[in-house]
PDB file of C-alpha atoms in Angstrom:
ATOM      1  CA  MET A1193     222.480 -91.168  15.431  1.00 49.00           C
ATOM      2  CA  ASN A1194     222.015 -92.566  11.952  1.00 52.00           C
ATOM      3  CA  ARG A1195     223.569 -89.868   9.264  1.00 52.00           C
ATOM      4  CA  PHE A1196     220.526 -90.233   6.859  1.00 43.00           C
ATOM      5  CA  LEU A1197     218.065 -89.663   9.759  1.00 41.00           C
ATOM      6  CA  THR A1198     220.154 -86.708  10.963  1.00 41.00           C
ATOM      7  CA  ILE A1199     219.716 -85.178   7.414  1.00 43.00           C
ATOM      8  CA  LEU A1200     216.164 -85.781   7.378  1.00 41.00           C
ATOM      9  CA  ILE A1201     215.711 -84.027  10.791  1.00 41.00           C
ATOM     10  CA  PHE A1202     217.517 -81.188   9.679  1.00 43.00           C
ATOM     11  CA  ALA A1203     215.580 -80.649   6.429  1.00 46.00           C
ATOM     12  CA  ALA A1204     212.181 -80.990   8.576  1.00 46.00           C
ATOM     13  CA  PHE A1205     213.504 -78.352  10.852  1.00 43.00           C
ATOM     14  CA  CYS A1206     214.503 -76.078   7.862  1.00 48.00           C
ATOM     15  CA  LEU A1207     211.184 -76.419   6.435  1.00 48.00           C
ATOM     16  CA  ARG A1208     209.597 -75.583   9.625  1.00 49.00           C
ATOM     17  CA  MET A1209     211.716 -72.507  10.093  1.00 44.00           C
ATOM     18  CA  HIS A1210     210.747 -71.438   6.583  1.00 48.00           C
ATOM     19  CA  ALA A1211     207.140 -71.743   7.341  1.00 49.00           C
ATOM     20  CA  GLU A1212     207.424 -69.897  10.502  1.00 48.00           C
ATOM     21  CA  THR A1213     209.520 -67.025   8.892  1.00 70.00           C
ATOM     22  CA  ALA A1214     207.251 -66.725   6.008  1.00 72.00           C
ATOM     23  CA  ASP A1215     203.963 -66.544   8.084  1.00 76.00           C
ATOM     24  CA  ASN A1216     205.791 -64.316  10.752  1.00 84.00           C
ATOM     25  CA  ARG A1217     206.517 -61.930   7.673  1.00 88.00           C
ATOM     26  CA  TYR A1218     202.800 -61.819   6.607  1.00 89.00           C
ATOM     27  CA  MET A1219     201.883 -61.217  10.399  1.00 88.00           C
ATOM     28  CA  ARG A1220     204.178 -58.510  10.725  1.00 91.00           C
ATOM     29  CA  TYR A1221     202.643 -56.678   7.783  1.00 94.00           C
ATOM     30  CA  ILE A1222     199.242 -57.373   9.041  1.00 93.00           C
ATOM     31  CA  GLU A1223     200.332 -55.693  12.445  1.00 91.00           C
ATOM     32  CA  THR A1224     201.812 -52.882  10.689  1.00 95.00           C
ATOM     33  CA  TYR A1225     199.001 -51.851   8.210  1.00 96.00           C
ATOM     34  CA  SER A1226     195.959 -53.207   9.936  1.00 94.00           C
ATOM     35  CA  GLY A1227     195.055 -49.782  11.383  1.00 94.00           C
ATOM     36  CA  MET A1228     195.492 -48.232   8.085  1.00 96.00           C
ATOM     37  CA  ALA A1229     193.084 -50.800   6.652  1.00 97.00           C
ATOM     38  CA  VAL A1230     190.511 -50.256   9.397  1.00 96.00           C
ATOM     39  CA  ASP A1231     190.806 -46.339   8.885  1.00 96.00           C
ATOM     40  CA  GLN A1232     190.170 -46.710   5.144  1.00 96.00           C
ATOM     41  CA  GLN A1233     186.914 -49.041   5.989  1.00 97.00           C
ATOM     42  CA  GLU A1234     185.484 -46.261   8.431  1.00 96.00           C
ATOM     43  CA  GLN A1235     186.240 -43.755   5.765  1.00 96.00           C
ATOM     44  CA  TYR A1236     185.390 -45.352   2.357  1.00 96.00           C
ATOM     45  CA  GLY A1237     183.474 -48.711   3.252  1.00 96.00           C
ATOM     46  CA  ILE A1238     185.822 -51.029   1.861  1.00 97.00           C
ATOM     47  CA  PRO A1239     186.334 -53.930   4.031  1.00 97.00           C
ATOM     48  CA  ALA A1240     189.661 -54.152   6.043  1.00 97.00           C
ATOM     49  CA  SER A1241     190.230 -57.697   5.147  1.00 97.00           C
ATOM     50  CA  ILE A1242     189.922 -56.919   1.563  1.00 97.00           C
ATOM     51  CA  THR A1243     192.413 -53.983   1.862  1.00 98.00           C
ATOM     52  CA  LEU A1244     194.803 -55.969   3.810  1.00 97.00           C
ATOM     53  CA  ALA A1245     194.805 -59.268   1.537  1.00 97.00           C
ATOM     54  CA  GLN A1246     195.157 -56.948  -1.459  1.00 97.00           C
ATOM     55  CA  GLY A1247     198.089 -55.537  -0.037  1.00 97.00           C
ATOM     56  CA  LEU A1248     199.574 -58.714   1.189  1.00 96.00           C
ATOM     57  CA  LEU A1249     199.208 -60.329  -2.322  1.00 94.00           C
ATOM     58  CA  GLU A1250     200.127 -57.255  -4.574  1.00 93.00           C
ATOM     59  CA  SER A1251     203.233 -56.370  -2.432  1.00 94.00           C
ATOM     60  CA  ALA A1252     204.313 -59.828  -1.491  1.00 91.00           C
ATOM     61  CA  ALA A1253     203.871 -58.628   2.234  1.00 92.00           C
ATOM     62  CA  GLY A1254     205.546 -55.395   1.685  1.00 93.00           C
ATOM     63  CA  ARG A1255     208.734 -57.023  -0.423  1.00 91.00           C
ATOM     64  CA  SER A1256     207.869 -56.401  -3.904  1.00 90.00           C
ATOM     65  CA  THR A1257     210.086 -53.581  -6.035  1.00 91.00           C
ATOM     66  CA  LEU A1258     206.559 -51.755  -6.117  1.00 92.00           C
ATOM     67  CA  ALA A1259     206.147 -51.607  -2.643  1.00 94.00           C
ATOM     68  CA  THR A1260     209.918 -50.852  -1.378  1.00 94.00           C
ATOM     69  CA  LYS A1261     210.910 -48.206  -4.185  1.00 95.00           C
ATOM     70  CA  GLY A1262     207.407 -46.966  -4.946  1.00 95.00           C
ATOM     71  CA  ASN A1263     205.206 -47.430  -1.898  1.00 96.00           C
ATOM     72  CA  ASN A1264     202.894 -48.899  -4.040  1.00 96.00           C
ATOM     73  CA  HIS A1265     201.257 -51.713  -2.193  1.00 96.00           C
ATOM     74  CA  PHE A1266     198.204 -52.510  -4.583  1.00 94.00           C
ATOM     75  CA  GLY A1267     199.803 -52.730  -7.807  1.00 90.00           C
ATOM     76  CA  ILE A1268     197.804 -49.570  -9.249  1.00 91.00           C
ATOM     77  CA  LYS A1269     198.969 -48.474 -12.594  1.00 91.00           C
ATOM     78  CA  CYS A1270     199.114 -44.979 -13.683  1.00 91.00           C
ATOM     79  CA  HIS A1271     196.266 -44.569 -16.084  1.00 85.00           C
ATOM     80  CA  LYS A1272     195.539 -41.420 -17.959  1.00 84.00           C
ATOM     81  CA  GLU A1273     194.515 -39.471 -14.918  1.00 83.00           C
ATOM     82  CA  TRP A1274     197.837 -39.728 -12.840  1.00 88.00           C
ATOM     83  CA  LYS A1275     199.995 -37.035 -12.563  1.00 89.00           C
ATOM     84  CA  GLY A1276     202.322 -38.008  -9.928  1.00 90.00           C
ATOM     85  CA  ASP A1277     205.605 -40.013  -9.888  1.00 92.00           C
ATOM     86  CA  PHE A1278     205.774 -43.360 -11.631  1.00 92.00           C
ATOM     87  CA  MET A1279     207.861 -46.319 -12.262  1.00 91.00           C
ATOM     88  CA  LEU A1280     207.701 -48.894 -15.267  1.00 90.00           C
ATOM     89  CA  ARG A1281     207.629 -52.753 -14.547  1.00 84.00           C
ATOM     90  CA  ASP A1282     206.608 -55.914 -16.676  1.00 77.00           C
ATOM     91  CA  ASP A1283     203.081 -56.886 -15.819  1.00 76.00           C
ATOM     92  CA  ASP A1284     200.363 -57.716 -18.294  1.00 70.00           C
ATOM     93  CA  ALA A1285     202.707 -56.092 -20.881  1.00 74.00           C
ATOM     94  CA  PRO A1286     206.207 -55.110 -20.752  1.00 76.00           C
ATOM     95  CA  ASP A1287     207.199 -51.726 -19.083  1.00 79.00           C
ATOM     96  CA  GLU A1288     203.720 -50.675 -17.898  1.00 86.00           C
ATOM     97  CA  CYS A1289     203.467 -47.697 -16.041  1.00 92.00           C
ATOM     98  CA  PHE A1290     202.792 -47.864 -12.049  1.00 93.00           C
ATOM     99  CA  ARG A1291     202.179 -45.044  -9.499  1.00 95.00           C
ATOM    100  CA  VAL A1292     204.624 -44.067  -6.945  1.00 95.00           C
ATOM    101  CA  TYR A1293     203.749 -42.855  -3.542  1.00 95.00           C
ATOM    102  CA  ARG A1294     205.471 -40.651  -1.105  1.00 96.00           C
ATOM    103  CA  ASP A1295     204.388 -43.039   1.686  1.00 96.00           C
ATOM    104  CA  ALA A1296     202.262 -46.420   2.342  1.00 96.00           C
ATOM    105  CA  ALA A1297     199.615 -44.305   3.876  1.00 96.00           C
ATOM    106  CA  GLU A1298     199.052 -42.411   0.585  1.00 96.00           C
ATOM    107  CA  SER A1299     198.938 -45.768  -1.208  1.00 97.00           C
ATOM    108  CA  PHE A1300     196.256 -47.106   0.982  1.00 97.00           C
ATOM    109  CA  ARG A1301     194.250 -43.901   0.559  1.00 97.00           C
ATOM    110  CA  ASP A1302     194.671 -44.099  -3.189  1.00 95.00           C
ATOM    111  CA  HIS A1303     193.535 -47.478  -3.041  1.00 96.00           C
ATOM    112  CA  SER A1304     190.295 -46.485  -1.582  1.00 97.00           C
ATOM    113  CA  LEU A1305     189.786 -43.934  -4.079  1.00 95.00           C
ATOM    114  CA  PHE A1306     190.432 -46.122  -6.682  1.00 93.00           C
ATOM    115  CA  LEU A1307     187.799 -48.606  -5.472  1.00 95.00           C
ATOM    116  CA  SER A1308     185.192 -45.602  -5.255  1.00 94.00           C
ATOM    117  CA  ARG A1309     185.370 -45.024  -9.073  1.00 89.00           C
ATOM    118  CA  GLY A1310     182.286 -45.896 -10.987  1.00 90.00           C
ATOM    119  CA  ARG A1311     183.624 -49.112 -12.427  1.00 91.00           C
ATOM    120  CA  TYR A1312     183.771 -50.506  -8.772  1.00 94.00           C
ATOM    121  CA  ARG A1313     180.191 -49.250  -7.811  1.00 94.00           C
ATOM    122  CA  PRO A1314     178.579 -52.947  -7.716  1.00 95.00           C
ATOM    123  CA  LEU A1315     181.285 -53.680  -4.943  1.00 96.00           C
ATOM    124  CA  PHE A1316     179.469 -51.626  -2.593  1.00 96.00           C
ATOM    125  CA  GLU A1317     176.305 -53.680  -2.788  1.00 96.00           C
ATOM    126  CA  HIS A1318     177.890 -56.211  -0.588  1.00 96.00           C
ATOM    127  CA  ASP A1319     177.807 -56.285   3.100  1.00 96.00           C
ATOM    128  CA  VAL A1320     181.159 -55.020   4.543  1.00 95.00           C
ATOM    129  CA  THR A1321     181.482 -58.204   6.181  1.00 95.00           C
ATOM    130  CA  ASP A1322     180.747 -60.318   2.828  1.00 96.00           C
ATOM    131  CA  TYR A1323     184.685 -60.420   1.987  1.00 96.00           C
ATOM    132  CA  ALA A1324     183.999 -63.508  -0.421  1.00 96.00           C
ATOM    133  CA  SER A1325     181.623 -61.490  -2.622  1.00 97.00           C
ATOM    134  CA  TRP A1326     183.877 -58.392  -2.533  1.00 97.00           C
ATOM    135  CA  ALA A1327     186.978 -60.630  -3.716  1.00 97.00           C
ATOM    136  CA  ARG A1328     184.950 -62.319  -6.561  1.00 96.00           C
ATOM    137  CA  GLY A1329     183.590 -58.693  -7.319  1.00 96.00           C
ATOM    138  CA  LEU A1330     187.010 -57.501  -7.691  1.00 95.00           C
ATOM    139  CA  SER A1331     187.603 -59.906 -10.236  1.00 92.00           C
ATOM    140  CA  LYS A1332     184.354 -59.287 -12.165  1.00 92.00           C
ATOM    141  CA  CYS A1333     185.139 -55.602 -12.143  1.00 92.00           C
ATOM    142  CA  GLY A1334     188.594 -56.430 -13.833  1.00 88.00           C
ATOM    143  CA  TYR A1335     190.978 -55.499 -10.751  1.00 89.00           C
ATOM    144  CA  ALA A1336     193.323 -58.182 -12.138  1.00 85.00           C
ATOM    145  CA  THR A1337     193.600 -60.276 -15.137  1.00 83.00           C
ATOM    146  CA  ASP A1338     194.387 -63.380 -12.878  1.00 88.00           C
ATOM    147  CA  PRO A1339     191.600 -65.833 -13.285  1.00 89.00           C
ATOM    148  CA  ASN A1340     191.957 -67.026  -9.719  1.00 92.00           C
ATOM    149  CA  TYR A1341     192.593 -63.616  -8.070  1.00 93.00           C
ATOM    150  CA  ALA A1342     189.518 -63.886  -5.863  1.00 94.00           C
ATOM    151  CA  SER A1343     190.471 -67.427  -4.539  1.00 94.00           C
ATOM    152  CA  ARG A1344     193.939 -66.072  -3.717  1.00 93.00           C
ATOM    153  CA  LEU A1345     192.428 -63.129  -1.855  1.00 95.00           C
ATOM    154  CA  ILE A1346     189.743 -65.496   0.002  1.00 95.00           C
ATOM    155  CA  ALA A1347     192.683 -67.945   0.938  1.00 92.00           C
ATOM    156  CA  ILE A1348     194.704 -65.216   2.420  1.00 93.00           C
ATOM    157  CA  ILE A1349     191.939 -63.519   4.426  1.00 93.00           C
ATOM    158  CA  GLU A1350     190.883 -67.083   5.762  1.00 89.00           C
ATOM    159  CA  ARG A1351     194.508 -68.395   6.617  1.00 87.00           C
ATOM    160  CA  TYR A1352     195.127 -65.124   8.693  1.00 88.00           C
ATOM    161  CA  ALA A1353     191.484 -64.487   9.918  1.00 87.00           C
ATOM    162  CA  LEU A1354     191.540 -60.867   8.525  1.00 92.00           C
ATOM    163  CA  TYR A1355     187.775 -60.892   8.578  1.00 91.00           C
ATOM    164  CA  THR A1356     188.105 -60.139  12.219  1.00 90.00           C
ATOM    165  CA  TYR A1357     189.068 -56.680  11.242  1.00 93.00           C
ATOM    166  CA  ASP A1358     185.921 -55.951   9.578  1.00 94.00           C
ATOM    167  CA  THR A1359     183.913 -55.468  12.635  1.00 90.00           C
ATOM    168  CA  HIS A1360     184.350 -53.478  15.832  1.00 85.00           C
ATOM    169  CA  ALA A1361     183.585 -56.770  17.708  1.00 82.00           C
ATOM    170  CA  GLY A1362     185.976 -58.883  15.622  1.00 77.00           C
ATOM    171  CA  ARG A1363     188.932 -56.428  16.703  1.00 77.00           C
ATOM    172  CA  GLU A1364     188.105 -56.704  20.247  1.00 74.00           C
ATOM    173  CA  ALA A1365     187.524 -60.141  20.396  1.00 67.00           C
ATOM    174  CA  GLU A1366     189.728 -62.438  22.710  1.00 49.00           C
ATOM    175  CA  GLU A1367     189.879 -64.675  19.749  1.00 55.00           C
ATOM    176  CA  THR A1368     192.120 -62.398  17.958  1.00 61.00           C
ATOM    177  CA  ALA A1369     193.389 -63.027  14.165  1.00 59.00           C
ATOM    178  CA  ALA A1370     196.747 -64.414  15.418  1.00 59.00           C
ATOM    179  CA  PHE A1371     194.952 -66.800  17.740  1.00 57.00           C
ATOM    180  CA  ILE A1372     192.532 -67.904  14.894  1.00 56.00           C
ATOM    181  CA  PHE A1373     195.507 -68.094  12.421  1.00 55.00           C
ATOM    182  CA  GLN A1374     196.997 -70.827  14.583  1.00 55.00           C
ATOM    183  CA  GLN A1375     193.840 -72.986  14.450  1.00 53.00           C
ATOM    184  CA  LEU A1376     193.408 -72.532  10.765  1.00 53.00           C
ATOM    185  CA  LYS A1377     196.921 -72.631   9.076  1.00 56.00           C
ATOM    186  CA  ARG A1378     196.996 -76.346   8.298  1.00 61.00           C
ATOM    187  CA  THR A1379     193.732 -76.530   6.266  1.00 73.00           C
ATOM    188  CA  HIS A1380     193.356 -76.025   2.575  1.00 86.00           C
ATOM    189  CA  PRO A1381     189.786 -75.590   1.241  1.00 87.00           C
ATOM    190  CA  VAL A1382     189.574 -77.085  -2.215  1.00 90.00           C
ATOM    191  CA  ARG A1383     188.475 -74.578  -4.963  1.00 89.00           C
ATOM    192  CA  LYS A1384     187.482 -75.118  -8.434  1.00 89.00           C
ATOM    193  CA  SER A1385     188.269 -73.516 -11.822  1.00 88.00           C
ATOM    194  CA  ARG A1386     187.567 -74.553 -15.359  1.00 87.00           C
ATOM    195  CA  GLY A1387     186.478 -77.824 -13.949  1.00 89.00           C
ATOM    196  CA  LEU A1388     189.708 -78.404 -12.047  1.00 91.00           C
ATOM    197  CA  HIS A1389     189.925 -79.003  -8.324  1.00 93.00           C
ATOM    198  CA  TYR A1390     193.101 -76.963  -6.635  1.00 93.00           C
ATOM    199  CA  VAL A1391     194.139 -75.507  -3.449  1.00 93.00           C
ATOM    200  CA  ILE A1392     196.239 -72.222  -2.741  1.00 93.00           C
ATOM    201  CA  ALA A1393     199.444 -72.811  -1.304  1.00 93.00           C
ATOM    202  CA  ALA A1394     200.330 -70.800   1.851  1.00 88.00           C
ATOM    203  CA  PRO A1395     203.699 -69.759   2.875  1.00 86.00           C
ATOM    204  CA  GLY A1396     205.809 -72.962   4.001  1.00 85.00           C
ATOM    205  CA  ASP A1397     203.779 -75.288   2.064  1.00 90.00           C
ATOM    206  CA  THR A1398     205.478 -78.095   0.268  1.00 93.00           C
ATOM    207  CA  TYR A1399     203.836 -80.765  -2.266  1.00 96.00           C
ATOM    208  CA  SER A1400     204.794 -83.348   0.484  1.00 95.00           C
ATOM    209  CA  SER A1401     202.829 -81.686   3.045  1.00 93.00           C
ATOM    210  CA  ILE A1402     199.849 -81.206   0.681  1.00 94.00           C
ATOM    211  CA  ALA A1403     200.054 -84.749  -0.593  1.00 94.00           C
ATOM    212  CA  LYS A1404     199.710 -85.787   2.959  1.00 93.00           C
ATOM    213  CA  GLU A1405     196.747 -83.645   3.673  1.00 91.00           C
ATOM    214  CA  PHE A1406     194.924 -85.333   0.722  1.00 91.00           C
ATOM    215  CA  LYS A1407     196.156 -88.661   0.874  1.00 92.00           C
ATOM    216  CA  LEU A1408     197.607 -88.314  -2.589  1.00 93.00           C
ATOM    217  CA  LYS A1409     201.257 -89.755  -3.594  1.00 95.00           C
ATOM    218  CA  LYS A1410     203.766 -86.874  -3.504  1.00 95.00           C
ATOM    219  CA  LYS A1411     205.070 -87.849  -7.103  1.00 96.00           C
ATOM    220  CA  ARG A1412     201.536 -87.906  -8.528  1.00 96.00           C
ATOM    221  CA  LEU A1413     201.029 -84.478  -7.047  1.00 96.00           C
ATOM    222  CA  MET A1414     204.186 -83.208  -8.486  1.00 96.00           C
ATOM    223  CA  ASP A1415     203.209 -84.425 -11.868  1.00 97.00           C
ATOM    224  CA  TYR A1416     200.073 -83.030 -11.935  1.00 96.00           C
ATOM    225  CA  ASN A1417     201.771 -79.447 -11.326  1.00 97.00           C
ATOM    226  CA  ASP A1418     204.855 -79.955 -13.478  1.00 97.00           C
ATOM    227  CA  ALA A1419     206.922 -79.797 -10.264  1.00 95.00           C
ATOM    228  CA  HIS A1420     210.653 -80.672  -9.807  1.00 93.00           C
ATOM    229  CA  THR A1421     211.314 -79.474  -6.291  1.00 93.00           C
ATOM    230  CA  ASP A1422     209.235 -79.661  -3.258  1.00 94.00           C
ATOM    231  CA  GLN A1423     208.674 -76.253  -2.334  1.00 91.00           C
ATOM    232  CA  VAL A1424     205.793 -74.320  -3.389  1.00 93.00           C
ATOM    233  CA  ARG A1425     205.599 -70.894  -4.305  1.00 91.00           C
ATOM    234  CA  GLU A1426     203.489 -68.596  -1.879  1.00 90.00           C
ATOM    235  CA  TRP A1427     199.839 -68.446  -3.073  1.00 91.00           C
ATOM    236  CA  GLN A1428     200.306 -70.535  -6.011  1.00 94.00           C
ATOM    237  CA  GLU A1429     197.738 -72.926  -7.271  1.00 95.00           C
ATOM    238  CA  VAL A1430     198.388 -76.935  -6.335  1.00 96.00           C
ATOM    239  CA  TYR A1431     196.140 -78.815  -8.707  1.00 96.00           C
ATOM    240  CA  LEU A1432     194.649 -82.091  -7.380  1.00 94.00           C
ATOM    241  CA  GLU A1433     194.106 -83.406 -10.892  1.00 93.00           C
ATOM    242  CA  PRO A1434     195.834 -83.184 -14.297  1.00 95.00           C
ATOM    243  CA  LYS A1435     195.725 -79.894 -15.787  1.00 95.00           C
ATOM    244  CA  LEU A1436     194.221 -78.818 -19.236  1.00 94.00           C
ATOM    245  CA  GLU A1437     195.881 -78.457 -22.627  1.00 92.00           C
ATOM    246  CA  ARG A1438     195.082 -74.833 -23.299  1.00 88.00           C
ATOM    247  CA  GLY A1439     194.137 -71.478 -21.454  1.00 88.00           C
ATOM    248  CA  PRO A1440     190.631 -70.248 -20.728  1.00 88.00           C
ATOM    249  CA  ASP A1441     188.093 -69.137 -23.443  1.00 86.00           C
ATOM    250  CA  GLY A1442     188.408 -65.395 -24.201  1.00 84.00           C
ATOM    251  CA  VAL A1443     191.995 -65.069 -22.866  1.00 87.00           C
ATOM    252  CA  ALA A1444     194.512 -65.469 -25.841  1.00 89.00           C
ATOM    253  CA  SER A1445     197.661 -64.321 -24.035  1.00 91.00           C
ATOM    254  CA  ALA A1446     199.525 -63.565 -20.927  1.00 89.00           C
ATOM    255  CA  THR A1447     202.875 -61.810 -19.960  1.00 88.00           C
ATOM    256  CA  ILE A1448     205.429 -63.342 -17.388  1.00 88.00           C
ATOM    257  CA  GLY A1449     205.445 -60.840 -14.532  1.00 82.00           C
ATOM    258  CA  GLU A1450     207.973 -59.829 -11.968  1.00 76.00           C
ATOM    259  CA  ASP A1451     209.204 -62.586 -10.227  1.00 79.00           C
ATOM    260  CA  GLU A1452     207.194 -64.932 -12.339  1.00 88.00           C
ATOM    261  CA  THR A1453     208.221 -67.931 -14.764  1.00 92.00           C
ATOM    262  CA  ILE A1454     206.524 -69.961 -17.569  1.00 94.00           C
ATOM    263  CA  HIS A1455     205.736 -72.420 -14.901  1.00 95.00           C
ATOM    264  CA  SER A1456     203.944 -69.894 -12.710  1.00 93.00           C
ATOM    265  CA  VAL A1457     201.806 -68.744 -15.479  1.00 94.00           C
ATOM    266  CA  ALA A1458     200.720 -72.174 -16.270  1.00 96.00           C
ATOM    267  CA  GLN A1459     199.844 -72.790 -12.814  1.00 95.00           C
ATOM    268  CA  ARG A1460     197.764 -69.368 -12.974  1.00 93.00           C
ATOM    269  CA  PHE A1461     195.749 -70.643 -15.949  1.00 94.00           C
ATOM    270  CA  GLY A1462     195.624 -74.384 -15.253  1.00 95.00           C
ATOM    271  CA  ILE A1463     197.567 -75.161 -18.468  1.00 96.00           C
ATOM    272  CA  ARG A1464     200.061 -78.336 -18.588  1.00 96.00           C
ATOM    273  CA  LEU A1465     203.830 -76.893 -18.920  1.00 96.00           C
ATOM    274  CA  ASP A1466     204.659 -78.885 -22.093  1.00 95.00           C
ATOM    275  CA  ALA A1467     201.391 -77.622 -23.514  1.00 96.00           C
ATOM    276  CA  LEU A1468     202.367 -74.085 -22.827  1.00 95.00           C
ATOM    277  CA  ARG A1469     205.698 -74.301 -24.042  1.00 95.00           C
ATOM    278  CA  ALA A1470     204.699 -76.070 -27.333  1.00 95.00           C
ATOM    279  CA  LEU A1471     202.472 -72.902 -27.794  1.00 95.00           C
ATOM    280  CA  ASN A1472     205.503 -70.527 -27.454  1.00 94.00           C
ATOM    281  CA  PRO A1473     208.577 -72.267 -28.788  1.00 93.00           C
ATOM    282  CA  GLY A1474     211.672 -70.241 -28.359  1.00 87.00           C
ATOM    283  CA  VAL A1475     210.276 -67.829 -25.814  1.00 90.00           C
ATOM    284  CA  LYS A1476     212.569 -66.982 -22.933  1.00 89.00           C
ATOM    285  CA  ASN A1477     211.664 -67.658 -19.483  1.00 87.00           C
ATOM    286  CA  ARG A1478     212.107 -64.299 -18.046  1.00 86.00           C
ATOM    287  CA  PRO A1479     209.528 -61.246 -17.097  1.00 84.00           C
ATOM    288  CA  GLY A1480     207.984 -59.338 -20.064  1.00 84.00           C
ATOM    289  CA  GLN A1481     207.689 -62.204 -22.063  1.00 88.00           C
ATOM    290  CA  LYS A1482     204.298 -62.614 -23.949  1.00 89.00           C
ATOM    291  CA  LEU A1483     202.970 -66.131 -23.782  1.00 93.00           C
ATOM    292  CA  LYS A1484     200.044 -67.660 -26.072  1.00 94.00           C
ATOM    293  CA  LEU A1485     197.656 -69.519 -24.123  1.00 93.00           C
ATOM    294  CA  ARG A1486     195.529 -71.224 -26.848  1.00 88.00           C
TER     295      ARG A1486
END
């Protein structure tokens, strides 16, 4: 066999294995914690799909430092009422205080109690099966500063068919979440933010695969996203057109979070990387660094 062809086949195999391993990680998390999410829905009326999607996103499917060392699956900060253990991590600002729990079950229960506060009361006006309105409502109520937080949650819910956990019929249906996932995992709904069209990358995605899906040239897609490698971060925006010169109105700055880079902040806010660097000369590419967005 031609050596070049052998290399291509091996590379394709590695990419496929990476995608399967990443998705398996998420499916294992869902299998482990779906029962807890359903219990929380029955006790507090919060959709199991929302709880699972937030847990998957905030904890990187259970791999984040907050989850592994603090059993904090939802990125809940201390706030003034917290009297328990805590740990400091970089988030919207350096060394922010996050809650530490005895186990995951305590984290899931505290998440429900957290969303039961007055600030999040508007969420409960939505039907428990309306996961999209719940996701958008979380953003409106200020759960996260990420402008595309709702889109990420919706992408995770739809990729893994987490909505099946929101009803008894869905949980009992023959077409389980795992089955539906196999049918949907190759699709990428187009979303829009600040006039920019984008998709949310799932585990195992590459710029090559997304470019092929949308009939774009790979180099053009990579240029749109300031990308230098084919691999895409899980749940990161992939823009289908050129990004903007500055951040959104009303958002003056952002902090590079744990496992983030200047590039991932640029993606989060739809800003060209060279424009973001020009606004922040000399800022080091590491967590805890504050970036001007305008």
